[in-house]
Short mmCIF file of C-alpha atoms in Angstrom, two decimals:
data_model
loop_
_atom_site.label_atom_id
_atom_site.label_comp_id
_atom_site.label_asym_id
_atom_site.label_seq_id
_atom_site.Cartn_x
_atom_site.Cartn_y
_atom_site.Cartn_z
CA MET A 1 0.05 -0.05 -0.06
CA ASN A 2 1.10 3.59 -0.56
CA ARG A 3 3.29 4.50 2.41
CA THR A 4 2.03 8.17 2.13
CA ILE A 5 -1.59 7.16 2.72
CA MET A 6 -0.42 5.00 5.63
CA ALA A 7 1.24 8.05 7.16
CA LYS A 8 -2.00 10.02 6.79
CA LYS A 9 -4.43 7.62 8.36
CA ILE A 10 -6.60 8.61 11.19
CA TYR A 11 -8.14 5.85 13.06
CA ARG A 12 -11.85 6.71 14.13
CA ALA A 13 -14.09 5.63 16.59
CA ARG A 14 -15.87 2.49 15.80
CA ILE A 15 -19.42 2.75 14.67
CA ALA A 16 -20.38 -0.11 17.05
CA ASP A 17 -19.17 2.00 19.90
CA LYS A 18 -21.94 4.60 19.21
CA LEU A 19 -24.61 1.68 18.77
CA LEU A 20 -23.66 -0.02 22.02
CA ASN A 21 -23.78 3.22 23.98
CA LYS A 22 -27.30 4.00 22.60
CA LYS A 23 -28.53 0.54 23.22
CA LEU A 24 -27.30 0.48 26.75
CA LYS A 25 -29.73 3.51 27.47
CA GLY A 26 -32.72 1.52 26.33
CA ILE A 27 -32.51 -2.22 27.20
CA GLY A 28 -31.19 -4.41 30.18
CA ALA A 29 -28.73 -6.68 28.30
CA ILE A 30 -26.81 -6.38 25.00
CA LEU A 31 -25.36 -9.34 23.22
CA ILE A 32 -22.42 -8.30 20.97
CA GLN A 33 -21.56 -10.98 18.33
CA GLY A 34 -19.37 -11.34 15.43
CA PRO A 35 -16.06 -12.87 14.28
CA LYS A 36 -13.13 -13.42 16.51
CA TRP A 37 -10.59 -10.66 16.49
CA CYS A 38 -12.86 -7.95 15.20
CA GLY A 39 -12.87 -5.83 18.49
CA LYS A 40 -15.99 -7.05 20.42
CA THR A 41 -14.24 -7.37 23.85
CA THR A 42 -12.36 -4.06 23.38
CA THR A 43 -15.58 -2.25 22.37
CA ALA A 44 -17.45 -3.67 25.42
CA GLU A 45 -14.55 -2.96 27.76
CA GLN A 46 -14.61 0.73 27.09
CA GLN A 47 -18.14 0.91 28.37
CA ALA A 48 -18.24 -1.75 31.14
CA LYS A 49 -17.75 -1.00 34.81
CA SER A 50 -17.07 -4.59 35.89
CA ILE A 51 -15.85 -7.62 33.75
CA LEU A 52 -16.02 -11.35 33.91
CA TYR A 53 -13.68 -13.08 31.33
CA MET A 54 -15.22 -16.55 31.04
CA ASP A 55 -12.40 -17.89 28.96
CA ASN A 56 -9.50 -16.92 31.52
CA PRO A 57 -7.58 -20.12 31.54
CA ASP A 58 -6.84 -19.67 35.25
CA ILE A 59 -10.44 -19.89 36.28
CA MET A 60 -12.42 -21.00 33.15
CA ASP A 61 -13.30 -24.32 34.79
CA GLN A 62 -14.49 -22.67 37.94
CA ASN A 63 -16.45 -20.14 35.87
CA VAL A 64 -18.21 -22.82 34.00
CA GLU A 65 -19.00 -24.88 37.15
CA LEU A 66 -20.22 -21.77 39.04
CA ALA A 67 -22.48 -20.90 36.07
CA ARG A 68 -24.00 -24.36 36.50
CA ILE A 69 -24.62 -24.32 40.29
CA ALA A 70 -24.88 -20.70 41.19
CA PRO A 71 -24.99 -18.54 38.13
CA GLN A 72 -26.22 -15.30 40.07
CA ARG A 73 -22.80 -14.99 41.83
CA LEU A 74 -21.22 -14.41 38.33
CA LEU A 75 -23.41 -11.54 37.70
CA GLN A 76 -22.54 -9.51 40.79
CA GLY A 77 -20.67 -6.27 40.00
CA GLU A 78 -20.95 -2.70 39.02
CA THR A 79 -22.93 -2.31 35.88
CA PRO A 80 -22.94 -2.47 32.94
CA ARG A 81 -21.25 -5.83 33.66
CA LEU A 82 -19.35 -7.54 30.89
CA ILE A 83 -19.55 -11.34 30.45
CA ASP A 84 -16.88 -12.08 27.83
CA GLU A 85 -17.23 -15.31 25.76
CA TRP A 86 -20.53 -15.97 27.50
CA GLN A 87 -21.28 -18.88 25.19
CA LEU A 88 -19.03 -21.06 27.35
CA ALA A 89 -21.92 -21.17 29.82
CA PRO A 90 -25.16 -20.65 27.88
CA GLN A 91 -27.26 -21.26 30.87
CA LEU A 92 -26.24 -17.58 31.99
CA TRP A 93 -28.75 -16.22 29.48
CA ASP A 94 -31.80 -17.32 31.35
CA THR A 95 -30.19 -16.01 34.63
CA ILE A 96 -29.47 -12.67 33.02
CA ARG A 97 -32.93 -12.43 31.70
CA PHE A 98 -34.35 -13.08 35.11
CA GLU A 99 -32.04 -10.41 36.58
CA VAL A 100 -33.04 -7.78 34.03
CA ASP A 101 -36.66 -8.54 34.84
CA HIS A 102 -36.03 -7.60 38.49
CA ARG A 103 -33.85 -4.60 38.00
CA GLU A 104 -34.80 -1.03 37.02
CA GLY A 105 -33.59 0.78 33.91
CA GLY A 106 -31.22 -0.41 31.14
CA GLY A 107 -27.65 -1.21 30.74
CA HIS A 108 -27.09 -3.80 33.23
CA PHE A 109 -25.20 -6.42 31.14
CA ILE A 110 -23.12 -6.69 27.92
CA LEU A 111 -22.38 -10.30 26.63
CA THR A 112 -19.74 -10.84 23.91
CA GLY A 113 -19.22 -14.04 21.95
CA SER A 114 -17.35 -15.26 18.83
CA ALA A 115 -19.73 -18.15 18.32
CA VAL A 116 -23.25 -19.22 18.71
CA PRO A 117 -23.53 -21.46 21.77
CA ALA A 118 -23.08 -25.22 21.10
CA ASP A 119 -25.96 -26.24 23.20
CA MET A 120 -28.91 -23.90 22.77
CA SER A 121 -31.10 -26.48 24.68
CA LYS A 122 -29.90 -24.82 27.90
CA ILE A 123 -31.62 -21.63 26.91
CA HIS A 124 -35.35 -21.63 27.75
CA HIS A 125 -36.29 -18.07 26.93
CA THR A 126 -35.73 -16.00 23.66
CA GLY A 127 -34.87 -12.92 25.72
CA THR A 128 -37.33 -10.77 23.81
CA GLY A 129 -37.66 -7.41 25.42
CA ARG A 130 -34.69 -7.97 27.68
CA PHE A 131 -31.85 -8.31 25.24
CA ALA A 132 -30.63 -6.39 22.26
CA TRP A 133 -28.42 -7.59 19.59
CA LEU A 134 -25.35 -5.94 18.01
CA THR A 135 -23.42 -7.60 15.29
CA MET A 136 -19.84 -6.31 15.03
CA ARG A 137 -17.84 -6.87 11.84
CA THR A 138 -14.37 -6.10 10.92
CA MET A 139 -13.33 -2.48 10.35
CA SER A 140 -14.76 -0.46 7.42
CA LEU A 141 -12.27 1.61 5.49
CA TYR A 142 -13.75 4.68 7.06
CA GLU A 143 -13.07 3.31 10.56
CA SER A 144 -9.61 2.31 9.78
CA GLY A 145 -8.64 5.62 8.06
CA GLU A 146 -8.39 4.56 4.55
CA SER A 147 -11.57 6.34 3.43
CA ASN A 148 -11.79 10.10 4.02
CA GLY A 149 -15.48 10.06 4.45
CA GLU A 150 -16.44 12.95 2.18
CA ILE A 151 -19.54 11.16 1.04
CA SER A 152 -22.06 10.10 3.72
CA LEU A 153 -24.49 7.24 3.07
CA GLY A 154 -26.85 8.65 5.68
CA GLN A 155 -26.89 12.03 3.87
CA LEU A 156 -27.90 10.35 0.68
CA PHE A 157 -30.97 9.18 2.47
CA ARG A 158 -31.71 12.45 4.17
CA ASP A 159 -31.21 14.70 1.22
CA PRO A 160 -30.00 12.97 -2.05
CA ARG A 161 -30.57 16.24 -3.94
CA GLU A 162 -27.91 18.27 -2.31
CA ASP A 163 -24.65 19.42 -4.11
CA PHE A 164 -22.76 16.15 -4.50
CA PHE A 165 -18.98 15.96 -4.86
CA GLY A 166 -16.11 14.29 -3.15
CA ARG A 167 -12.35 13.42 -3.53
CA ALA A 168 -10.65 9.99 -3.14
CA SER A 169 -6.99 8.84 -3.48
CA LEU A 170 -6.87 5.11 -3.36
CA SER A 171 -5.28 3.32 -6.29
CA LEU A 172 -6.11 -0.11 -7.59
CA HIS A 173 -2.77 -1.21 -5.81
CA ASP A 174 -4.00 0.27 -2.54
CA VAL A 175 -7.42 -1.35 -2.78
CA ALA A 176 -5.96 -4.88 -3.67
CA TRP A 177 -3.59 -4.47 -0.52
CA LEU A 178 -6.67 -3.53 1.71
CA ILE A 179 -8.65 -6.49 0.43
CA CYS A 180 -5.71 -8.70 1.54
CA ARG A 181 -5.02 -7.06 4.82
CA GLY A 182 -8.75 -7.00 5.76
CA GLY A 183 -10.38 -4.88 8.38
CA TRP A 184 -8.77 -6.67 11.45
CA PRO A 185 -8.24 -3.92 13.97
CA ARG A 186 -4.75 -5.27 14.84
CA ALA A 187 -3.61 -5.53 11.33
CA ALA A 188 -4.96 -2.07 10.60
CA THR A 189 -2.64 -0.61 13.29
CA MET A 190 0.56 -2.54 12.45
CA PRO A 191 3.29 -0.51 10.62
CA ASP A 192 4.88 -3.64 9.34
CA GLN A 193 2.94 -4.31 6.08
CA ASP A 194 4.15 -8.06 5.73
CA ALA A 195 2.89 -8.68 9.28
CA ALA A 196 -0.36 -6.96 8.68
CA LEU A 197 -0.89 -9.26 5.76
CA ASP A 198 -0.16 -12.36 7.69
CA LEU A 199 -2.68 -11.65 10.34
CA ALA A 200 -5.50 -12.91 7.85
CA TYR A 201 -3.62 -16.14 7.28
CA ASP A 202 -3.31 -16.62 11.11
CA TYR A 203 -6.99 -16.10 11.35
CA TYR A 204 -7.59 -18.67 8.55
CA ASP A 205 -5.30 -21.11 10.37
CA SER A 206 -7.22 -20.79 13.59
CA VAL A 207 -10.53 -21.39 11.88
CA VAL A 208 -9.13 -24.61 10.06
CA HIS A 209 -7.24 -26.09 12.91
CA SER A 210 -9.40 -25.02 16.01
CA ASP A 211 -12.41 -22.83 15.93
CA ILE A 212 -14.53 -24.88 13.45
CA SER A 213 -14.25 -27.82 15.94
CA LYS A 214 -14.49 -25.84 19.15
CA VAL A 215 -17.85 -24.35 18.32
CA ASP A 216 -19.75 -27.41 19.13
CA GLY A 217 -17.03 -29.89 20.22
CA VAL A 218 -17.35 -31.95 17.04
CA SER A 219 -14.02 -32.76 15.53
CA ARG A 220 -13.67 -31.63 11.89
CA ASN A 221 -11.04 -32.42 9.35
CA PRO A 222 -8.82 -29.39 8.76
CA GLU A 223 -8.10 -30.45 5.01
CA ARG A 224 -11.76 -30.76 4.31
CA THR A 225 -12.26 -27.35 5.92
CA LYS A 226 -9.62 -25.84 3.69
CA ARG A 227 -11.36 -27.52 0.67
CA ILE A 228 -14.71 -25.92 1.39
CA LEU A 229 -13.28 -22.44 2.33
CA ARG A 230 -11.36 -22.62 -1.14
CA SER A 231 -14.56 -23.56 -2.83
CA LEU A 232 -16.45 -20.51 -1.15
CA ALA A 233 -13.46 -18.14 -2.07
CA ARG A 234 -13.80 -19.30 -5.79
CA HIS A 235 -17.58 -18.67 -5.65
CA GLN A 236 -17.43 -15.47 -3.46
CA ALA A 237 -20.23 -12.95 -3.92
CA ALA A 238 -22.37 -15.54 -5.69
CA GLN A 239 -25.52 -17.50 -4.91
CA VAL A 240 -23.62 -20.69 -4.27
CA ASN A 241 -25.44 -23.85 -3.13
CA ILE A 242 -24.38 -26.96 -1.46
CA ASN A 243 -24.27 -28.92 -4.51
CA THR A 244 -21.83 -26.59 -5.99
CA ILE A 245 -19.50 -26.94 -3.06
CA CYS A 246 -19.94 -30.67 -3.06
CA SER A 247 -18.76 -30.84 -6.78
CA ASP A 248 -15.80 -28.78 -6.10
CA ILE A 249 -14.48 -31.04 -3.13
CA ARG A 250 -15.93 -34.51 -4.17
CA VAL A 251 -12.91 -35.63 -6.15
CA ASN A 252 -10.51 -35.22 -3.10
CA ASP A 253 -13.10 -36.17 -0.32
CA GLY A 254 -14.18 -39.64 0.49
CA ALA A 255 -17.09 -38.82 2.96
CA GLU A 256 -20.01 -41.24 2.61
CA ASP A 257 -22.69 -38.47 2.68
CA ILE A 258 -20.88 -35.51 1.15
CA ARG A 259 -23.94 -33.37 1.15
CA GLN A 260 -24.70 -33.73 4.70
CA THR A 261 -21.02 -33.36 5.58
CA VAL A 262 -20.69 -30.06 3.75
CA THR A 263 -23.98 -28.84 5.28
CA ASP A 264 -22.57 -29.41 8.67
CA TYR A 265 -19.21 -27.64 8.00
CA MET A 266 -21.19 -24.74 6.60
CA THR A 267 -23.44 -24.45 9.62
CA ALA A 268 -20.31 -24.33 11.79
CA LEU A 269 -18.65 -21.75 9.74
CA THR A 270 -21.84 -19.62 10.04
CA LYS A 271 -21.97 -20.19 13.75
CA ILE A 272 -18.32 -18.67 14.20
CA PHE A 273 -19.21 -15.87 11.86
CA VAL A 274 -16.71 -16.64 9.07
CA VAL A 275 -19.39 -16.26 6.46
CA GLU A 276 -22.49 -14.09 6.38
CA ASN A 277 -24.94 -14.36 3.55
CA ALA A 278 -27.10 -11.30 2.08
CA PRO A 279 -30.62 -12.29 1.74
CA ALA A 280 -32.56 -11.82 -1.45
CA TRP A 281 -34.52 -8.51 -1.92
CA ASN A 282 -38.17 -8.97 -2.94
CA PRO A 283 -39.42 -5.58 -4.31
CA ASN A 284 -42.78 -4.92 -5.89
CA LEU A 285 -42.22 -4.90 -9.50
CA ARG A 286 -44.43 -3.80 -12.43
CA SER A 287 -43.90 -7.17 -14.25
CA LYS A 288 -44.44 -10.62 -12.87
CA THR A 289 -40.70 -11.43 -13.33
CA ALA A 290 -39.66 -14.22 -10.94
CA ILE A 291 -37.06 -13.24 -8.44
CA ARG A 292 -34.33 -15.44 -7.25
CA THR A 293 -34.66 -16.26 -3.53
CA SER A 294 -31.23 -17.76 -2.73
CA ASP A 295 -28.90 -15.99 -0.44
CA THR A 296 -25.62 -14.46 -1.70
CA CYS A 297 -22.56 -15.97 0.03
CA TYR A 298 -19.85 -13.53 1.44
CA PHE A 299 -17.00 -13.99 3.81
CA VAL A 300 -17.35 -11.55 6.71
CA ASP A 301 -13.97 -10.02 5.57
CA PRO A 302 -12.50 -10.41 2.01
CA SER A 303 -9.04 -11.35 3.61
CA ILE A 304 -10.35 -14.78 4.66
CA GLY A 305 -11.11 -15.85 1.04
CA VAL A 306 -7.87 -14.48 -0.20
CA ALA A 307 -5.95 -16.55 2.52
CA ALA A 308 -8.06 -19.61 1.58
CA LEU A 309 -6.71 -19.23 -1.99
CA GLY A 310 -3.20 -18.38 -0.83
CA ILE A 311 -2.89 -15.31 -2.87
CA GLY A 312 -1.84 -11.76 -2.24
CA PRO A 313 -2.15 -8.23 -3.63
CA ASP A 314 -0.06 -8.92 -6.72
CA ASP A 315 -2.07 -11.73 -7.64
CA LEU A 316 -5.28 -9.89 -7.51
CA ILE A 317 -3.78 -7.19 -9.74
CA GLN A 318 -2.92 -9.93 -12.23
CA ASP A 319 -6.42 -11.33 -12.08
CA LEU A 320 -8.89 -8.51 -12.00
CA GLN A 321 -11.87 -10.81 -12.44
CA THR A 322 -11.08 -12.40 -9.06
CA MET A 323 -10.11 -9.01 -7.65
CA GLY A 324 -13.64 -7.69 -8.65
CA LEU A 325 -15.25 -10.54 -6.69
CA PHE A 326 -13.17 -9.81 -3.55
CA PHE A 327 -13.71 -6.00 -3.95
CA GLU A 328 -17.50 -6.72 -3.92
CA THR A 329 -16.88 -8.57 -0.52
CA LEU A 330 -15.03 -5.49 0.83
CA CYS A 331 -17.87 -3.20 -0.28
CA VAL A 332 -20.68 -5.27 1.11
CA ARG A 333 -18.59 -5.61 4.40
CA ASP A 334 -18.43 -1.69 4.58
CA LEU A 335 -21.97 -1.15 3.50
CA ARG A 336 -23.17 -3.55 6.38
CA VAL A 337 -21.25 -1.44 8.68
CA TYR A 338 -22.58 1.77 7.52
CA ALA A 339 -26.08 0.36 7.26
CA ASP A 340 -25.91 -0.79 10.82
CA ALA A 341 -25.29 3.00 11.87
CA LEU A 342 -28.45 3.87 10.02
CA GLY A 343 -30.72 1.16 11.26
CA GLY A 344 -30.68 -0.65 7.81
CA GLN A 345 -29.82 -4.03 6.24
CA ILE A 346 -27.96 -5.14 3.05
CA TYR A 347 -29.74 -7.35 0.46
CA HIS A 348 -28.98 -8.68 -2.88
CA PHE A 349 -31.30 -8.67 -6.12
CA ARG A 350 -31.50 -11.10 -9.00
CA ASP A 351 -34.28 -12.05 -11.18
CA LYS A 352 -34.74 -15.11 -13.51
CA ASN A 353 -33.51 -13.06 -16.45
CA GLY A 354 -30.23 -12.26 -14.99
CA LEU A 355 -30.88 -8.71 -13.88
CA GLU A 356 -28.82 -8.24 -10.85
CA CYS A 357 -28.03 -5.55 -8.24
CA ASP A 358 -25.15 -6.17 -5.98
CA ALA A 359 -26.37 -4.45 -2.87
CA VAL A 360 -29.71 -2.94 -1.74
CA VAL A 361 -29.31 -0.67 1.34
CA HIS A 362 -32.77 -0.92 2.90
CA LEU A 363 -33.65 1.19 5.95
CA ARG A 364 -36.39 0.38 8.49
CA ASN A 365 -38.60 3.44 7.20
CA GLY A 366 -38.78 1.73 3.66
CA GLN A 367 -36.25 4.01 2.09
CA TYR A 368 -33.60 2.11 0.11
CA GLY A 369 -30.61 2.67 -2.27
CA LEU A 370 -29.54 0.52 -5.26
CA VAL A 371 -25.77 -0.12 -5.48
CA GLU A 372 -23.68 -1.70 -8.23
CA ILE A 373 -20.09 -2.54 -7.41
CA LYS A 374 -17.48 -2.16 -9.99
CA LEU A 375 -13.53 -1.90 -9.91
CA GLY A 376 -13.81 1.26 -12.13
CA GLY A 377 -13.19 2.37 -15.65
CA ASP A 378 -15.69 3.88 -18.16
CA ARG A 379 -16.92 0.64 -19.47
CA LEU A 380 -17.59 -1.10 -16.10
CA ILE A 381 -19.25 2.10 -14.67
CA GLU A 382 -21.48 2.25 -17.66
CA GLU A 383 -22.65 -1.15 -17.34
CA GLY A 384 -23.23 -0.58 -13.60
CA ALA A 385 -25.48 2.64 -14.33
CA THR A 386 -27.34 0.77 -17.03
CA THR A 387 -28.27 -2.10 -14.77
CA LEU A 388 -29.31 0.30 -11.90
CA LYS A 389 -31.60 2.32 -14.22
CA LYS A 390 -33.13 -0.84 -15.65
CA LEU A 391 -33.97 -2.15 -12.23
CA ALA A 392 -35.46 1.17 -11.11
CA GLN A 393 -37.68 1.36 -14.06
CA LYS A 394 -39.00 -2.04 -13.20
CA ILE A 395 -39.91 -0.99 -9.52
CA ASP A 396 -43.65 -0.40 -8.97
CA THR A 397 -43.48 3.18 -7.10
CA ASN A 398 -47.21 2.94 -6.64
CA ARG A 399 -46.73 0.16 -4.10
CA MET A 400 -43.47 1.22 -2.58
CA LYS A 401 -41.04 4.21 -2.55
CA ALA A 402 -38.85 5.04 -5.33
CA PRO A 403 -34.98 4.44 -4.67
CA SER A 404 -33.39 7.30 -2.73
CA PHE A 405 -30.33 6.90 -4.95
CA LEU A 406 -28.64 4.82 -7.56
CA MET A 407 -24.81 4.30 -6.93
CA VAL A 408 -22.03 2.77 -8.77
CA LEU A 409 -19.35 2.08 -5.98
CA THR A 410 -15.96 1.85 -7.43
CA ALA A 411 -12.39 0.88 -6.41
CA THR A 412 -10.76 3.69 -8.28
CA GLY A 413 -11.39 7.08 -9.36
CA GLN A 414 -10.37 10.52 -8.10
CA TYR A 415 -13.91 11.88 -7.70
CA ALA A 416 -17.42 11.33 -6.37
CA TYR A 417 -19.87 12.93 -8.69
CA ARG A 418 -23.44 12.71 -9.99
CA ARG A 419 -23.97 11.97 -13.68
CA PRO A 420 -26.44 13.79 -15.80
CA ASP A 421 -28.78 10.91 -15.55
CA GLY A 422 -28.71 11.04 -11.77
CA VAL A 423 -26.49 7.94 -11.07
CA LEU A 424 -23.88 8.60 -8.31
CA ILE A 425 -20.20 7.34 -8.95
CA VAL A 426 -18.64 6.95 -5.51
CA PRO A 427 -15.09 5.61 -5.07
CA ILE A 428 -15.05 3.42 -1.94
CA GLY A 429 -12.14 5.60 -0.41
CA CYS A 430 -14.60 8.54 0.28
CA LEU A 431 -17.70 6.74 1.62
CA LYS A 432 -18.82 6.62 5.23
CA ASP A 433 -22.00 6.03 7.32
#
């Protein structure tokens, strides 16, 4: 990456910090979930008044046993009280729910976890009205300082007609490097570029050799895990199904029931937040065109897929088609982070005729924006703009709102600007929430 850009970076407060502070004012307990190493514990520590580290190796067995026989004792302490890696003792959920019912006000407990509990049978209550959920992801480019934030996604929803212009300075090589480094907080602060790139490989190795088995105590084959992750990486940003993955790995896999095996592994990868799918968007259209309802598969961070394929920034530059897929993963990650700040969600659209929209940013109030993701260049930008306008024309605005904006999100380009047809061209290096 350009060392000049590295020198100018400004690390900003995490969007999750603001969301946690807001949620603590309104509800008794907040569960922060997301991939390992994304900063959940650090975010919670900054607002907690007392802390219980369930996975402290010196007392972990004692903590788990106490959670079984006298869980209320683990909840004693100044509030908000942080219970870190709570999934080691899932029975704490019902105890916390009971405590919240008998305490006044909000902000009593913060729970953090890098996996869905293995034994959900120990949880007897959903927690509705007592718990709020906060999903943390790896850092967006704005949070890690690579995006200057001159274009606000929220402002586009509030007033899309305002004067629109921004500057960006990321090159194609910069973006390739950022894809491979990922948004891991520790990597983003490392001055050594090689060490920063290695962190994604360290995460990948941890998933393959440990995390995928620890999630539910089922021993899983590291080589099979690698093959599945490579298959997912090759089909990144696509509506991949189990049959496709089975076809990819069948030659080198002797499992008797390969489909069930792959399903089991995919469930485990989802539980530890390695993959996160984008659900299909189902708008009201003027025509009766059938809409594909399959989810679109993404790694929670593009660096995981890069590590699965064993490639680096130079490899991406030499294979722009592959880079385009991983750039889409990076953009979806950032859009998810920014959408969280706005109370929104990211969807994907595709109909039976192949008309596709890479990302739909949909807010709770019914507003939405359509986004096509392209590396850059006049031809690709024109393709993206044409797709967006074609989809916008199909939407029945008598039954739902018109899109707040149409955006082509690019890797390169010096400027963010509005085209005469109204389509916004926005380099990822100037976008924020």
